[in-house]
Amino acid sequence: MLTVGDAFPHYSSQACVGIGKDDVKLLTNADYAGRWVVYFFYPKDFTFVCPTEIAEFNKQLKAFDDRDTSVVGGSSDNEYSHLAWRRAHPDLADLKFPLIAAQKLSAELGILEKTEGYCLRAT
């Protein structure tokens, strides 16, 4: 697992950026050049507690932006699972930050549960 001072790995991941049919796109580290980024990871889409926590990031987004900081969420689910979950859950429909498909990235970060293949909670 990365700790303070470790370099964040370069990545290229599909992401759900909205709830429309064209709201899946490729994101990389370069998309956030010149900004701080808070990455948070959660185990799976369609879980009970996660939407409340994710929606809270959205409510606090202006405070992050005031500090030149972007927010990116992710789990080991793919971008289409993220899209379906956002469409199905009213608290997630209006997120203003992406949810990335982070299976590979979470493994590189050391936060992938190896037996079941889901992300551990991490920020």
mmCIF file of C-alpha atoms in Angstrom:
data_model
loop_
_atom_site.group_PDB
_atom_site.id
_atom_site.type_symbol
_atom_site.label_atom_id
_atom_site.label_comp_id
_atom_site.label_asym_id
_atom_site.label_seq_id
_atom_site.Cartn_x
_atom_site.Cartn_y
_atom_site.Cartn_z
ATOM 1 C CA MET A 1 0.000 0.000 0.000
ATOM 2 C CA LEU A 2 1.248 3.480 -0.808
ATOM 3 C CA THR A 3 2.125 5.820 2.019
ATOM 4 C CA VAL A 4 2.999 9.506 2.310
ATOM 5 C CA GLY A 5 5.815 10.366 -0.073
ATOM 6 C CA ASP A 6 5.186 7.494 -2.507
ATOM 7 C CA ALA A 7 4.474 8.404 -6.123
ATOM 8 C CA PHE A 8 0.945 7.706 -7.330
ATOM 9 C CA PRO A 9 1.060 5.255 -10.258
ATOM 10 C CA HIS A 10 0.318 6.398 -13.777
ATOM 11 C CA TYR A 11 -3.010 5.022 -14.906
ATOM 12 C CA SER A 12 -5.461 4.956 -17.783
ATOM 13 C CA SER A 13 -8.958 3.861 -16.720
ATOM 14 C CA GLN A 14 -12.470 3.945 -18.115
ATOM 15 C CA ALA A 15 -14.741 6.149 -16.034
ATOM 16 C CA CYS A 16 -18.386 6.993 -15.639
ATOM 17 C CA VAL A 17 -18.656 10.798 -15.722
ATOM 18 C CA GLY A 18 -22.454 11.188 -15.830
ATOM 19 C CA ILE A 19 -25.626 9.215 -16.448
ATOM 20 C CA GLY A 20 -26.040 9.732 -20.206
ATOM 21 C CA LYS A 21 -25.318 7.177 -22.907
ATOM 22 C CA ASP A 22 -22.075 8.968 -23.844
ATOM 23 C CA ASP A 23 -20.885 9.526 -20.278
ATOM 24 C CA VAL A 24 -18.137 6.904 -20.247
ATOM 25 C CA LYS A 25 -14.634 8.084 -21.092
ATOM 26 C CA LEU A 26 -10.981 7.275 -20.619
ATOM 27 C CA LEU A 27 -9.228 9.146 -17.799
ATOM 28 C CA THR A 28 -5.525 9.363 -17.012
ATOM 29 C CA ASN A 29 -3.322 11.191 -14.519
ATOM 30 C CA ALA A 30 -2.728 13.833 -17.200
ATOM 31 C CA ASP A 31 -6.374 14.920 -16.951
ATOM 32 C CA TYR A 32 -5.531 16.378 -13.537
ATOM 33 C CA ALA A 33 -2.197 18.034 -14.310
ATOM 34 C CA GLY A 34 -1.596 21.057 -12.085
ATOM 35 C CA ARG A 35 -4.221 20.063 -9.496
ATOM 36 C CA TRP A 36 -4.273 18.051 -6.320
ATOM 37 C CA VAL A 37 -6.452 14.951 -6.492
ATOM 38 C CA VAL A 38 -8.258 13.053 -3.748
ATOM 39 C CA TYR A 39 -8.806 9.476 -4.861
ATOM 40 C CA PHE A 40 -11.185 7.372 -2.817
ATOM 41 C CA PHE A 41 -11.968 3.708 -3.277
ATOM 42 C CA TYR A 42 -14.905 1.626 -2.105
ATOM 43 C CA PRO A 43 -15.587 -2.127 -2.379
ATOM 44 C CA LYS A 44 -18.504 -2.514 -4.796
ATOM 45 C CA ASP A 45 -21.311 -0.676 -6.558
ATOM 46 C CA PHE A 46 -24.859 -1.292 -5.310
ATOM 47 C CA THR A 47 -23.790 -1.513 -1.668
ATOM 48 C CA PHE A 48 -25.701 0.040 1.216
ATOM 49 C CA VAL A 49 -23.281 2.453 2.925
ATOM 50 C CA CYS A 50 -21.174 3.625 -0.010
ATOM 51 C CA PRO A 51 -23.748 5.974 -1.645
ATOM 52 C CA THR A 52 -24.002 8.086 1.507
ATOM 53 C CA GLU A 53 -20.238 8.552 1.665
ATOM 54 C CA ILE A 54 -19.931 9.197 -2.074
ATOM 55 C CA ALA A 55 -22.755 11.753 -2.017
ATOM 56 C CA GLU A 56 -20.973 13.575 0.815
ATOM 57 C CA PHE A 57 -17.888 14.056 -1.382
ATOM 58 C CA ASN A 58 -20.216 15.628 -3.953
ATOM 59 C CA LYS A 59 -21.727 17.968 -1.335
ATOM 60 C CA GLN A 60 -18.223 19.097 -0.345
ATOM 61 C CA LEU A 61 -16.934 19.464 -3.908
ATOM 62 C CA LYS A 62 -16.791 23.273 -3.841
ATOM 63 C CA ALA A 63 -14.518 23.154 -0.785
ATOM 64 C CA PHE A 64 -12.198 20.804 -2.680
ATOM 65 C CA ASP A 65 -12.299 22.959 -5.808
ATOM 66 C CA ASP A 66 -11.513 26.089 -3.758
ATOM 67 C CA ARG A 67 -8.262 24.302 -2.887
ATOM 68 C CA ASP A 68 -7.458 23.339 -6.502
ATOM 69 C CA THR A 69 -8.337 19.744 -5.701
ATOM 70 C CA SER A 70 -10.276 17.284 -7.839
ATOM 71 C CA VAL A 71 -12.106 14.228 -6.517
ATOM 72 C CA VAL A 72 -12.088 10.813 -8.212
ATOM 73 C CA GLY A 73 -13.919 7.758 -6.893
ATOM 74 C CA GLY A 74 -13.347 4.187 -7.916
ATOM 75 C CA SER A 75 -13.971 0.534 -7.277
ATOM 76 C CA SER A 76 -13.139 -2.736 -8.944
ATOM 77 C CA ASP A 77 -16.475 -2.633 -10.803
ATOM 78 C CA ASN A 78 -16.406 -1.656 -14.467
ATOM 79 C CA GLU A 79 -17.582 1.648 -15.889
ATOM 80 C CA TYR A 80 -20.954 0.217 -16.955
ATOM 81 C CA SER A 81 -21.686 -0.988 -13.438
ATOM 82 C CA HIS A 82 -20.861 2.534 -12.218
ATOM 83 C CA LEU A 83 -23.228 3.961 -14.843
ATOM 84 C CA ALA A 84 -26.071 1.596 -13.894
ATOM 85 C CA TRP A 85 -25.597 2.349 -10.191
ATOM 86 C CA ARG A 86 -25.610 6.100 -10.751
ATOM 87 C CA ARG A 87 -28.784 5.800 -12.821
ATOM 88 C CA ALA A 88 -30.449 3.620 -10.169
ATOM 89 C CA HIS A 89 -29.542 5.609 -7.045
ATOM 90 C CA PRO A 90 -30.905 9.174 -6.682
ATOM 91 C CA ASP A 91 -28.003 10.315 -4.472
ATOM 92 C CA LEU A 92 -25.490 9.386 -7.194
ATOM 93 C CA ALA A 93 -27.220 10.698 -10.319
ATOM 94 C CA ASP A 94 -25.815 14.227 -10.014
ATOM 95 C CA LEU A 95 -22.215 13.460 -9.068
ATOM 96 C CA LYS A 96 -19.826 16.065 -10.444
ATOM 97 C CA PHE A 97 -16.772 13.802 -10.342
ATOM 98 C CA PRO A 98 -15.924 10.537 -12.119
ATOM 99 C CA LEU A 99 -16.112 6.983 -10.855
ATOM 100 C CA ILE A 100 -13.281 5.004 -12.423
ATOM 101 C CA ALA A 101 -13.028 1.308 -13.169
ATOM 102 C CA ALA A 102 -10.071 0.704 -10.881
ATOM 103 C CA GLN A 103 -9.342 -3.035 -10.831
ATOM 104 C CA LYS A 104 -5.803 -2.648 -12.184
ATOM 105 C CA LEU A 105 -5.083 0.614 -10.368
ATOM 106 C CA SER A 106 -6.289 -0.756 -7.035
ATOM 107 C CA ALA A 107 -3.953 -3.736 -7.458
ATOM 108 C CA GLU A 108 -1.039 -1.357 -8.144
ATOM 109 C CA LEU A 109 -1.983 0.630 -5.045
ATOM 110 C CA GLY A 110 -2.076 -2.510 -2.907
ATOM 111 C CA ILE A 111 -5.752 -2.081 -2.004
ATOM 112 C CA LEU A 112 -7.271 -4.951 -4.010
ATOM 113 C CA GLU A 113 -8.555 -7.836 -1.891
ATOM 114 C CA LYS A 114 -6.811 -10.683 -3.685
ATOM 115 C CA THR A 115 -9.201 -13.566 -3.013
ATOM 116 C CA GLU A 116 -12.499 -11.853 -3.859
ATOM 117 C CA GLY A 117 -11.096 -9.168 -6.191
ATOM 118 C CA TYR A 118 -12.735 -6.065 -4.743
ATOM 119 C CA CYS A 119 -11.218 -2.761 -3.615
ATOM 120 C CA LEU A 120 -10.618 -2.145 0.034
ATOM 121 C CA ARG A 121 -11.780 1.202 1.365
ATOM 122 C CA ALA A 122 -8.972 3.687 0.869
ATOM 123 C CA THR A 123 -8.369 7.403 0.301
#
